[in-house]
Short mmCIF file of C-alpha atoms in Angstrom, two decimals:
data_model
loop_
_atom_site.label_atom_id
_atom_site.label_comp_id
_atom_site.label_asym_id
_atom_site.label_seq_id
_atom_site.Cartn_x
_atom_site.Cartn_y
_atom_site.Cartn_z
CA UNK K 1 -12.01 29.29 19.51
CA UNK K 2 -13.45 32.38 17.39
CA UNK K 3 -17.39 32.11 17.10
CA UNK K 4 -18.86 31.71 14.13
CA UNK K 5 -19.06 35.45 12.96
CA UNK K 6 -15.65 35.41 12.89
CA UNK K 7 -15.33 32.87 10.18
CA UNK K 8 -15.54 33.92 6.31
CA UNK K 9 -18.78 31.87 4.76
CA UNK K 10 -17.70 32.21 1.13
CA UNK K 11 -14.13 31.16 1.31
CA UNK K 12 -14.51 28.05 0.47
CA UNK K 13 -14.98 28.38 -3.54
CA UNK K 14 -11.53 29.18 -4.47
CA UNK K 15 -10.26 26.29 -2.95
CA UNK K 16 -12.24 24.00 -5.46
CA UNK K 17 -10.79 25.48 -8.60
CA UNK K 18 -8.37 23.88 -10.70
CA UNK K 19 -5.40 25.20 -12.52
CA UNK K 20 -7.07 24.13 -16.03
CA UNK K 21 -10.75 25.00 -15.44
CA UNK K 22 -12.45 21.71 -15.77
CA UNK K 23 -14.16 21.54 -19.38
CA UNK K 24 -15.37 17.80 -19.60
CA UNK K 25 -18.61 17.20 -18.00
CA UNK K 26 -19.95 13.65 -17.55
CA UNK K 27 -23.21 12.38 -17.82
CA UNK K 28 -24.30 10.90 -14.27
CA UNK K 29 -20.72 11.69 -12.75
CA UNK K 30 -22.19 13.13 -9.08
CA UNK K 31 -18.67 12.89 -7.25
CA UNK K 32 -17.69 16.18 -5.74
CA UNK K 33 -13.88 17.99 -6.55
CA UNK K 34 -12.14 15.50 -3.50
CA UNK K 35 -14.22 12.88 -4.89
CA UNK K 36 -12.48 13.25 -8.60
CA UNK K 37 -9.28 13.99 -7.10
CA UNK K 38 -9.24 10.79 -5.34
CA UNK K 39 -9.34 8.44 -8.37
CA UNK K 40 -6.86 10.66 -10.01
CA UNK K 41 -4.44 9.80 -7.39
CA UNK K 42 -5.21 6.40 -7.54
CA UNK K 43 -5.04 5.76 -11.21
CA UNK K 44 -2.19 7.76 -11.77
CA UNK K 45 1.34 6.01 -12.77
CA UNK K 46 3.33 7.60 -9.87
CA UNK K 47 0.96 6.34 -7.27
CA UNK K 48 1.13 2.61 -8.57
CA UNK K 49 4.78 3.49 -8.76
CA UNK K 50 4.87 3.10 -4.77
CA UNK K 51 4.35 -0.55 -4.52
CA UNK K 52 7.99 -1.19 -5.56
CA UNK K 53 9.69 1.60 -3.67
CA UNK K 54 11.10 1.17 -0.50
CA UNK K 55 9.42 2.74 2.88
CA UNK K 56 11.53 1.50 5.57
CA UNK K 57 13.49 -1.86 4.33
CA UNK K 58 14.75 -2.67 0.88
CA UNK K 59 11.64 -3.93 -1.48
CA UNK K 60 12.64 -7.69 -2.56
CA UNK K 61 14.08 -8.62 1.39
CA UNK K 62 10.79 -9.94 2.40
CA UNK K 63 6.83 -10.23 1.04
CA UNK K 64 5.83 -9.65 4.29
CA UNK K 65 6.49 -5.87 4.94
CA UNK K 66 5.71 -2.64 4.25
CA UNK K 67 6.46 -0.67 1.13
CA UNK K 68 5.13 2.88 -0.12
CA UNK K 69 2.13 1.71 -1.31
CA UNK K 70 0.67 -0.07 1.88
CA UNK K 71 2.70 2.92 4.04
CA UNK K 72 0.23 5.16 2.02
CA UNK K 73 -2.98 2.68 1.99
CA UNK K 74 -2.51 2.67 6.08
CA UNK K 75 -2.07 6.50 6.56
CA UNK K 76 -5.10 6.76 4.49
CA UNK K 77 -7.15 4.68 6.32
CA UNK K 78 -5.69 6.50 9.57
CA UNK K 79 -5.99 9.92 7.92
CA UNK K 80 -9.95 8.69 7.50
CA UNK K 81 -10.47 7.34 11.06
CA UNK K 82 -8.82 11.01 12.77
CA UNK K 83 -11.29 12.74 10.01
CA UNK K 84 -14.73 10.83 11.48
CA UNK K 85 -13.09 11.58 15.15
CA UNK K 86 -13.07 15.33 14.89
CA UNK K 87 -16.04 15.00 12.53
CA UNK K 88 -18.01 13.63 15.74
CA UNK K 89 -16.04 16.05 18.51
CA UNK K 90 -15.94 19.24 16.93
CA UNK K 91 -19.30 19.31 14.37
CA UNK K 92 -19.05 23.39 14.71
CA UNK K 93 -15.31 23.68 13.55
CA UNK K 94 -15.77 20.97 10.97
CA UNK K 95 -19.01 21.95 9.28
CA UNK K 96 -17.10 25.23 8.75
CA UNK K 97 -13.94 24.14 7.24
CA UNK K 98 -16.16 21.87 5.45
CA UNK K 99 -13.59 18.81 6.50
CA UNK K 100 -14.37 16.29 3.99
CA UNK K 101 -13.35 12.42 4.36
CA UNK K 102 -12.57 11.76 0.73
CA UNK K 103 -10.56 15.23 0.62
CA UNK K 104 -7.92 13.56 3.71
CA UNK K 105 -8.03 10.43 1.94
CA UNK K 106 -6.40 11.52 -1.07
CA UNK K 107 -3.59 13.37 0.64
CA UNK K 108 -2.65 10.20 2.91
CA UNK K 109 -2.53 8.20 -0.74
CA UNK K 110 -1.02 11.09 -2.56
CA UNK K 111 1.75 12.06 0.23
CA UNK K 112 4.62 9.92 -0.78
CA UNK K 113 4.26 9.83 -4.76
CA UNK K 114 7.59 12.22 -4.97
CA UNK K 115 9.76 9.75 -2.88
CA UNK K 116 12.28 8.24 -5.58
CA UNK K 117 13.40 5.05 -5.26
CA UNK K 118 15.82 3.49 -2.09
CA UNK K 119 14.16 5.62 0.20
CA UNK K 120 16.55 8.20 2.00
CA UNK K 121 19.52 6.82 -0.04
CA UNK K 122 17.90 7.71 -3.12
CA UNK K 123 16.55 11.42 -1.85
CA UNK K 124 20.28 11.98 -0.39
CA UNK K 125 21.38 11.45 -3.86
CA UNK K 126 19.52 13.15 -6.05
CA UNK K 127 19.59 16.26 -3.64
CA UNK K 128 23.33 15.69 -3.95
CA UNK K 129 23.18 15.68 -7.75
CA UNK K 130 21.25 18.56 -8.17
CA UNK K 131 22.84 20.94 -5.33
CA UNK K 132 23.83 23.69 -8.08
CA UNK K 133 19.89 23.23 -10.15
CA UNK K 134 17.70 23.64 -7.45
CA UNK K 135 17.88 20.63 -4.88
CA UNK K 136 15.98 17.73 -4.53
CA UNK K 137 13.75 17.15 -1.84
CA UNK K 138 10.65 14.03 -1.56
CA UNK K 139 7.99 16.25 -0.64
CA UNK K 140 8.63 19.07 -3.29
CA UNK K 141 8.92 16.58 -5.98
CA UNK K 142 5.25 15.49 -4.72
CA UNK K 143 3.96 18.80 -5.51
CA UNK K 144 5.68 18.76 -8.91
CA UNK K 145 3.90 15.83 -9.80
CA UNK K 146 0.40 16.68 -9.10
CA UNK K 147 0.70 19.92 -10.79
CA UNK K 148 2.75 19.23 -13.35
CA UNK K 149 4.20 16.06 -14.10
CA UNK K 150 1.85 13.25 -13.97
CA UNK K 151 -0.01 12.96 -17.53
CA UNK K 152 -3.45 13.34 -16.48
CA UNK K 153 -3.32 16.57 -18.91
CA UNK K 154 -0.80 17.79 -21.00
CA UNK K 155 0.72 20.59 -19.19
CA UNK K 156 -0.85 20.76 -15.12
CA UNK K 157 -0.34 17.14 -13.92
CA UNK K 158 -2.83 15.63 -12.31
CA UNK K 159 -4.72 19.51 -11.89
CA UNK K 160 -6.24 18.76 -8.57
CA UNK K 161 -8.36 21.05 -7.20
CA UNK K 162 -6.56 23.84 -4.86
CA UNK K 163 -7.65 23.08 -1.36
CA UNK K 164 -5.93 19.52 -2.47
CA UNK K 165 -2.58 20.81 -3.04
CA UNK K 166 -2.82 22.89 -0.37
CA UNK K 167 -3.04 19.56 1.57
CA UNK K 168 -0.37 17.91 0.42
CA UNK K 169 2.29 21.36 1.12
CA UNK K 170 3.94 20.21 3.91
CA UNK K 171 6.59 22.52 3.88
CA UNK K 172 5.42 25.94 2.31
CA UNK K 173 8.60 27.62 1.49
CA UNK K 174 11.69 27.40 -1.29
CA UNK K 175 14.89 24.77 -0.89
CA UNK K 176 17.07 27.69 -1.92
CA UNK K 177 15.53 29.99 0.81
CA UNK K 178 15.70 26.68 3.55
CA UNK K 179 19.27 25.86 2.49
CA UNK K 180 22.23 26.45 5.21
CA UNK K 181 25.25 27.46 3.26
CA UNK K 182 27.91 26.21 5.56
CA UNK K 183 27.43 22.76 3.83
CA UNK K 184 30.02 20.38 3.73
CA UNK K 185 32.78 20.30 0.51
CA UNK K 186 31.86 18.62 -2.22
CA UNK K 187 33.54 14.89 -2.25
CA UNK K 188 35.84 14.29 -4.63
CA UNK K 189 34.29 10.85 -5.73
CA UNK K 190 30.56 9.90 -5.28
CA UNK K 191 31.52 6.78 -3.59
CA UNK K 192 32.77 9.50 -0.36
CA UNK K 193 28.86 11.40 -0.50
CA UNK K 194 27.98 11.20 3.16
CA UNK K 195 24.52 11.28 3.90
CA UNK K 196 24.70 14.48 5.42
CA UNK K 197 26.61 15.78 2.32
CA UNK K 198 23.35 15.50 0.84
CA UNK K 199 20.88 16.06 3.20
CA UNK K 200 18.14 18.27 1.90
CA UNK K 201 16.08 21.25 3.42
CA UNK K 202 12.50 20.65 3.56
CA UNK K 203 10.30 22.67 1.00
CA UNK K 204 9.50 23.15 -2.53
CA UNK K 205 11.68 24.06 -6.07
CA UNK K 206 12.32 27.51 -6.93
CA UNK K 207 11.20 26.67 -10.57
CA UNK K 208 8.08 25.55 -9.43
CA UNK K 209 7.36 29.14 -7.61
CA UNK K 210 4.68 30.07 -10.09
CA UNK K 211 2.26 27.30 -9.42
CA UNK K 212 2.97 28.16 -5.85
CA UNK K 213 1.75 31.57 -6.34
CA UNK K 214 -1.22 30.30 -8.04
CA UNK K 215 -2.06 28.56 -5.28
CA UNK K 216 -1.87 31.07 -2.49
CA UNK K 217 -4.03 33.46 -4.32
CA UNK K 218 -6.87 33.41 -2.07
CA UNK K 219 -4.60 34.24 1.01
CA UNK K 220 -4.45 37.52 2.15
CA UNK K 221 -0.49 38.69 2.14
CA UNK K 222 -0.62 38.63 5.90
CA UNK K 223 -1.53 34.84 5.34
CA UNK K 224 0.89 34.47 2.52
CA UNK K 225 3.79 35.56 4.92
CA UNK K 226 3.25 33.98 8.16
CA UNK K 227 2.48 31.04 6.00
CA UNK K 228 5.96 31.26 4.48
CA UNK K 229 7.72 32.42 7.58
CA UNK K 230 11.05 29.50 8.75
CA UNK K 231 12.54 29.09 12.10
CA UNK K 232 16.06 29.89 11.23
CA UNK K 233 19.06 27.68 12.62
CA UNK K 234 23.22 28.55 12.38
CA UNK K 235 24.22 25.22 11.94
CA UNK K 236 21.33 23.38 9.75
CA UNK K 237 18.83 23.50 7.04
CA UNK K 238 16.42 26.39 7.63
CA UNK K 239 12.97 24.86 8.61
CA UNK K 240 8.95 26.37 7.72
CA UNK K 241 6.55 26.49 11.16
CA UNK K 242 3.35 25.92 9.22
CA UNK K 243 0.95 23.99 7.54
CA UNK K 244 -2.72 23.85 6.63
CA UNK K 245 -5.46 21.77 8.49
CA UNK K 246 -5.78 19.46 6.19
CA UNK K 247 -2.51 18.61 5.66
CA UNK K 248 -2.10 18.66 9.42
CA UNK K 249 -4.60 15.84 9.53
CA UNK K 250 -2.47 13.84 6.62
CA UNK K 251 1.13 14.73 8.43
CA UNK K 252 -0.32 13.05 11.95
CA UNK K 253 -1.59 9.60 10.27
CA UNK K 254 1.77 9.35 8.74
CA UNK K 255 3.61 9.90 12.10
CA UNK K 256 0.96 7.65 13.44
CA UNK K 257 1.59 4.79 10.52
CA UNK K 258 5.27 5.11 10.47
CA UNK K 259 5.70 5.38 14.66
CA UNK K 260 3.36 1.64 14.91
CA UNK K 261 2.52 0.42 12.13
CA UNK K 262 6.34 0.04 10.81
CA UNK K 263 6.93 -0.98 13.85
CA UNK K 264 4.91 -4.13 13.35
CA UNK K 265 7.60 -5.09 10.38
CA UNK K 266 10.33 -4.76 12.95
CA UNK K 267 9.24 -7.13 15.30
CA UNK K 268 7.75 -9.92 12.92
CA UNK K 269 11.37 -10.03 11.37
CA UNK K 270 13.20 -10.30 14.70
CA UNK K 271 14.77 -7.25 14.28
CA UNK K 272 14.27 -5.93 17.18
CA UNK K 273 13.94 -7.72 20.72
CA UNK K 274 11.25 -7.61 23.91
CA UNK K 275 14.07 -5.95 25.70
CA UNK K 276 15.17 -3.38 23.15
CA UNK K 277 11.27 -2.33 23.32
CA UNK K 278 11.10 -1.97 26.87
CA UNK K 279 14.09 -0.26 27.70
CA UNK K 280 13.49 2.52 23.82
CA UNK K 281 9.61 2.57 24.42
CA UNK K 282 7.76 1.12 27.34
CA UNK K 283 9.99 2.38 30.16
CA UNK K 284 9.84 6.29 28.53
CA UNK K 285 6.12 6.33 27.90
CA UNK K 286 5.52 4.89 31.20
CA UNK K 287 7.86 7.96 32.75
CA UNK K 288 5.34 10.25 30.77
CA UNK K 289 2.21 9.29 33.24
CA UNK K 290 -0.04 9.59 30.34
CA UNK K 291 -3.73 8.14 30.69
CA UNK K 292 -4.11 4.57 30.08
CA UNK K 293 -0.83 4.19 28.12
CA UNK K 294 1.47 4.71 30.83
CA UNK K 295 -0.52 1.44 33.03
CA UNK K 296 -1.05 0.06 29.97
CA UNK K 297 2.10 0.15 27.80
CA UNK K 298 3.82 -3.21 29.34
CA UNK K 299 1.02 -5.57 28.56
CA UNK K 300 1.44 -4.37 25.46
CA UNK K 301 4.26 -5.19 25.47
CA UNK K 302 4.06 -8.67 25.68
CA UNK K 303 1.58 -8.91 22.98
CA UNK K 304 3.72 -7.05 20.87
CA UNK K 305 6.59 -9.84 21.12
CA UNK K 306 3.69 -12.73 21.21
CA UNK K 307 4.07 -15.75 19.63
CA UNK K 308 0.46 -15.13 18.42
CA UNK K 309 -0.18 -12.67 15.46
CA UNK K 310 -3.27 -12.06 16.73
CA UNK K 311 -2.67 -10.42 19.70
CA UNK K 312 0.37 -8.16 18.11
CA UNK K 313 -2.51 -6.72 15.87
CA UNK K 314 -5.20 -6.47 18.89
CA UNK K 315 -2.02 -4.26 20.34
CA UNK K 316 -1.13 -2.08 17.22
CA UNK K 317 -4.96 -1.40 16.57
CA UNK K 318 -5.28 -0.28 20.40
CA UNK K 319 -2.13 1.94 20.40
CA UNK K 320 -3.39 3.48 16.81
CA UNK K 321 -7.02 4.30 18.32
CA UNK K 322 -5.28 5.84 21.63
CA UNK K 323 -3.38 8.46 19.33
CA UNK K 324 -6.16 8.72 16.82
CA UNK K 325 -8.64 9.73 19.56
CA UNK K 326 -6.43 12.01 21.50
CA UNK K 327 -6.28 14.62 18.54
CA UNK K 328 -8.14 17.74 18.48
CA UNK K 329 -8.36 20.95 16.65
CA UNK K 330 -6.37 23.76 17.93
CA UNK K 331 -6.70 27.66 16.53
CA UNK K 332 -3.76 29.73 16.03
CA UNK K 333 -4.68 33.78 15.71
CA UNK K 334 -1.89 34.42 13.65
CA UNK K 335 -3.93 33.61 9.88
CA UNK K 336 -6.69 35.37 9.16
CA UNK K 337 -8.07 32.30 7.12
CA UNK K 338 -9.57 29.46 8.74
CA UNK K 339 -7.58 26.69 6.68
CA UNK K 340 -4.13 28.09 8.06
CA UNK K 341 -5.75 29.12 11.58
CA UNK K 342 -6.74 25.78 12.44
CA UNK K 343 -4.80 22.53 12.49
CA UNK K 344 -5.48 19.15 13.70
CA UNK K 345 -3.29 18.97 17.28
CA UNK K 346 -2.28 16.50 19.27
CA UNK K 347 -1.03 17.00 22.74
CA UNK K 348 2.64 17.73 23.15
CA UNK K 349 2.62 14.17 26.06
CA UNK K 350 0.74 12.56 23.58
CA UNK K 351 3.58 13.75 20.59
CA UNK K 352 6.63 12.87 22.94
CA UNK K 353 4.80 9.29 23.31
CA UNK K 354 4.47 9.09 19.59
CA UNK K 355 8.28 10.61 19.20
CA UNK K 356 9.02 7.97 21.08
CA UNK K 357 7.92 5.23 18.75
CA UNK K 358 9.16 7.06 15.72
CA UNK K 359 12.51 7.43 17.27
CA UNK K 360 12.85 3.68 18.26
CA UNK K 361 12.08 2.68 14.64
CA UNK K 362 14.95 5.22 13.62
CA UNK K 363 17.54 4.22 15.81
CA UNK K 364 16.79 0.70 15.92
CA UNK K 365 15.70 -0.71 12.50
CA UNK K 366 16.29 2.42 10.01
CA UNK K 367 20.24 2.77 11.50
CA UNK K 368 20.99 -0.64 11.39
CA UNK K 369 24.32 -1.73 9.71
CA UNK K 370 22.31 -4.23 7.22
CA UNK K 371 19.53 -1.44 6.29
CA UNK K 372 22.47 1.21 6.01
CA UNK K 373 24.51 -0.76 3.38
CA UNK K 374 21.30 -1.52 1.11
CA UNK K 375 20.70 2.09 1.87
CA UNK K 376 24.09 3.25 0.58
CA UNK K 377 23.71 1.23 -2.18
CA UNK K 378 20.53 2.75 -3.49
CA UNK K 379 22.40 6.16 -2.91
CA UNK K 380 25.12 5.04 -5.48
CA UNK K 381 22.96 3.45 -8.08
CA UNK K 382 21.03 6.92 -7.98
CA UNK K 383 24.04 9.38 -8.02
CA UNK K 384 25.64 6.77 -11.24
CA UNK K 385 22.52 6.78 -12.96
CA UNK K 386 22.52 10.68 -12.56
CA UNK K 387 25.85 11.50 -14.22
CA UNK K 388 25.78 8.87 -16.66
CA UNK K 389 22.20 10.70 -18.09
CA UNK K 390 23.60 14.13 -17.33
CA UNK K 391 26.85 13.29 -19.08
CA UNK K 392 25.04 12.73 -22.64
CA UNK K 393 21.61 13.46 -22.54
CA UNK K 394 20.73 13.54 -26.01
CA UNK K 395 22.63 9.91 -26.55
CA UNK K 396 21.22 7.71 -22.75
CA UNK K 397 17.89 9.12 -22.15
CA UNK K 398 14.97 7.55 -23.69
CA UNK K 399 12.72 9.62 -26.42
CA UNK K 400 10.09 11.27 -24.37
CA UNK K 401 12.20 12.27 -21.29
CA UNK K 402 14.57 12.99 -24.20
CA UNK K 403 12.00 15.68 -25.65
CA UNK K 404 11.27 16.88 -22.57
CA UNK K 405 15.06 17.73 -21.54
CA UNK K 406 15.11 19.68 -25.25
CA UNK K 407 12.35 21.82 -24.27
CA UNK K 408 14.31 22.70 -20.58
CA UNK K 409 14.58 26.48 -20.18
CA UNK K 410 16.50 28.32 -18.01
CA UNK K 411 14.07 27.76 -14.96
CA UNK K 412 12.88 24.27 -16.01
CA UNK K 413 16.71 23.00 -16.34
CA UNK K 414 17.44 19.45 -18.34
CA UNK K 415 19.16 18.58 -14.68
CA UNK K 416 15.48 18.83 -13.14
CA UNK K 417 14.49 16.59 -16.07
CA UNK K 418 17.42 13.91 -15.60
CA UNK K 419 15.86 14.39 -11.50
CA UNK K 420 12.26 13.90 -12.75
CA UNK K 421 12.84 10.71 -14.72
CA UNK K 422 14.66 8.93 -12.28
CA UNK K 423 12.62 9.91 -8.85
CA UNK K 424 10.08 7.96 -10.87
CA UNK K 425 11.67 5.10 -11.02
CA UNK K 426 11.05 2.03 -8.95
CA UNK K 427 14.26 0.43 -6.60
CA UNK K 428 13.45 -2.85 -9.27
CA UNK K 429 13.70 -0.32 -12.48
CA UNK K 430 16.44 1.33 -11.31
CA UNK K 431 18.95 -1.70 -9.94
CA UNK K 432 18.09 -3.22 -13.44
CA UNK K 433 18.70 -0.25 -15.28
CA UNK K 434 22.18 -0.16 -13.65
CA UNK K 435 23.08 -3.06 -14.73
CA UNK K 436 22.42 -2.91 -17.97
CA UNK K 437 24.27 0.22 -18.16
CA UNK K 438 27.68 -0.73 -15.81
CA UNK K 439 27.96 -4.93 -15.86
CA UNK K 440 29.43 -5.89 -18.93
CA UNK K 441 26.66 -9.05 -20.61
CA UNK K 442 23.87 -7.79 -18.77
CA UNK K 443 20.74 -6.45 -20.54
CA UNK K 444 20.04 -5.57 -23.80
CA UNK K 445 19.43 -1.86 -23.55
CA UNK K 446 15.68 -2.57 -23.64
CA UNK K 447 15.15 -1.54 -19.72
CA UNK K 448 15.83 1.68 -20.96
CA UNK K 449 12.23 2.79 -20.86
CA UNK K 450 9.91 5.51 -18.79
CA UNK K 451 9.64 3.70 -15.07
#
């Protein structure tokens, strides 16, 4: 790694503004910029919004498992334990990114807020909808609500601080720039959308390019580039190679919560066997003669699949601290600026290990018939909901989304508004809302409200 001469000193202050310079000042308020941006994200609609959306199975199927609230409380508190880890083994790279716990935090809570409702079904759809006004895409919807949706002002969302929404840019480039054009016709009927008619590309919306901008001020145009730069494909979505270090931290505690902690769900509702575990998990990670997980990975195993709850959390904790501990920092000389040239890394065995997991909870629980039809489902309440609202704005929507779509310009399109209000909606809000509108003696019209 560079020594410390080669690091800028000064950098940092940019990265604490905010969009709207901060006017209120609070008597006794001590909290630093992460701090404030923290309870933001936590009192904010669209976070509280998660606890009724679905992560992996359908919300309402079971109290027992995960949704997109206690996804995001888990990759927080993962995000926080790989934050004290390099904290302790690399003080001198740390102390001059100025890594800060409460900064990580908020990205692992805030990472998921732009998910709408039935999970991929409902991202599928909306991308679907909105092919010809931009896309839709999770991730890119997250960034339009912390700078712009989410009423914490009136006009710049929840106006975190920049180094924050740095974080949460997973995917620094523009759908319309990601987008592979050989795409599959457009179906006839929505009940015929495939999921890979509308699969989206990874990245942000093109109307949303001037916050963007703002953001990447302090980067050189070196930076700005490289940071932009996509691996180009001939048969699929374009994809970006890059990401900050703080968002590199956030992006591994979400592999790490969805890979094992999901996982968990899986086996307590007999979804998945002893067996099926072995032969997708154990047997692979044993081939990849890893330290410790490659002896260990069979025993367990068994206390994975025990009859004893116990012991299936001692397991998941142990096989969370073996990834957790095993990341470091890694340097890349291609950015000039220390919070593109370093990311958190974790070894490529160490990845395939944790590919493996994710991978088994793909094929195995997310692909399965039962999860695929609820799936679908979501996908066609989304896509109805879409072109019923789209059909006759002025007469469906409710007043304030209504005002909202009047005041759509050319770049801001009432489509992305129709998108907006029903991302935010929760699977519960959404199913209801349905009904109301298409099964004749149900509702009263009164669901119609902001979700």
């Amino acid at each position: 790694m560079p020594n410390g001469n080669q690091l800028h000193t000064e950098w940092d202050a940019a990265w604490l503004e905010r969009h709207l310079p901060r006017t209120q000042n609070r008597d006794g308020d001590h909290r630093n910029p992460f701090q404030r941006d923290k309870a933001r994200v936590l009192h904010s609609a669209a976070f509280r919004r998660l606890q009724a959306k679905t992560q992996v199975l359908g919300v309402g199927i079971s109290d027992f498992y995960r949704t997109r609230l206690t996804h995001s409380l888990e990759a927080a508190q993962i995000g926080t334990g790989i934050a004290a880890q390099l904290l302790q083994k690399f003080p001198q790279e740390t102390e001059r990114l100025k890594l800060d716990s409460n900064l990580i935090e908020t990205l692992c809570l805030a990472h998921d807020i732009g998910h709408p409702p039935f999970g991929h079904g409902g991202e599928i759809a909306l991308h679907f909808m909105m092919q010809e006004y931009g896309g839709f895409e999770g991730n890119g919807q997250t960034f339009r609500i912390v700078t712009r949706l989410e009423p914490y002002t009136q006009h710049h969302g929840m106006n975190l601080c920049r180094r924050s929404i740095l974080g949460l840019i997973k995917y620094p480039n523009f759908i319309d720039a990601l987008t592979h054009h050989q795409s599959a016709a457009r179906p006839a009927s929505l009940r015929k959308v495939k999921a890979e008619h509308g699969l989206p590309p990874k990245g942000l919306y093109r109307c949303d390019e001037p916050l963007f901008n703002w953001l990447l001020e302090p980067l050189s145009d070196a930076d700005k580039t490289t940071f932009m730069s996509v691996t180009e494909s001939e048969d699929s979505h374009h994809k970006t190679r890059f990401k900050s270090f703080d968002c590199s931290i956030m992006e591994l505690a979400d592999d790490i919560a969805y890979g094992i902690h999901d996982l968990e769900d899986a086996i307590a509702m007999q979804m998945i066997t002893h067996a099926d575990f072995i032969a997708g998990v154990a047997d692979p990670v044993k081939a990849l003669a890893l330290p410790w997980l490659s002896s260990e990975i069979h025993a367990l195993s068994a206390k994975l699949f025990s009859a004893y709850q116990y012991e299936r959390k001692n397991a998941i904790g142990a096989l969370v601290n073996y990834f957790i501990t095993a990341i470091s920092i890694h340097h890349n000389e291609q950015f000039e600026h220390p919070l593109l040239a370093y990311n958190a890394h974790l070894p490529e065995t160490y990845l395939r290990a944790l590919s493996q997991f994710k991978r088994f909870v793909f094929d195995k629980v997310i692909r399965k018939p039962e999860v695929q039809l609820l799936e679908y489902k979501g996908q066609q309440i989304v896509m109805e909901l879409f072109e019923a609202f789209a059909s006759d704005p002025e007469r469906l929507l409710p007043e304030n989304t209504r005002v909202h779509w009047r005041e759509a310009d050319a770049e801001d399109n009432g489509q992305r508004v129709i998108a907006d209000y029903i991302s935010g909606m929760t699977d519960e809000f959404a199913a209801r809302l349905y009904a109301t509108m298409f099964i004749p003696k149900h509702g009263s019209g009164k669901e119609v409200l902001t979700p």
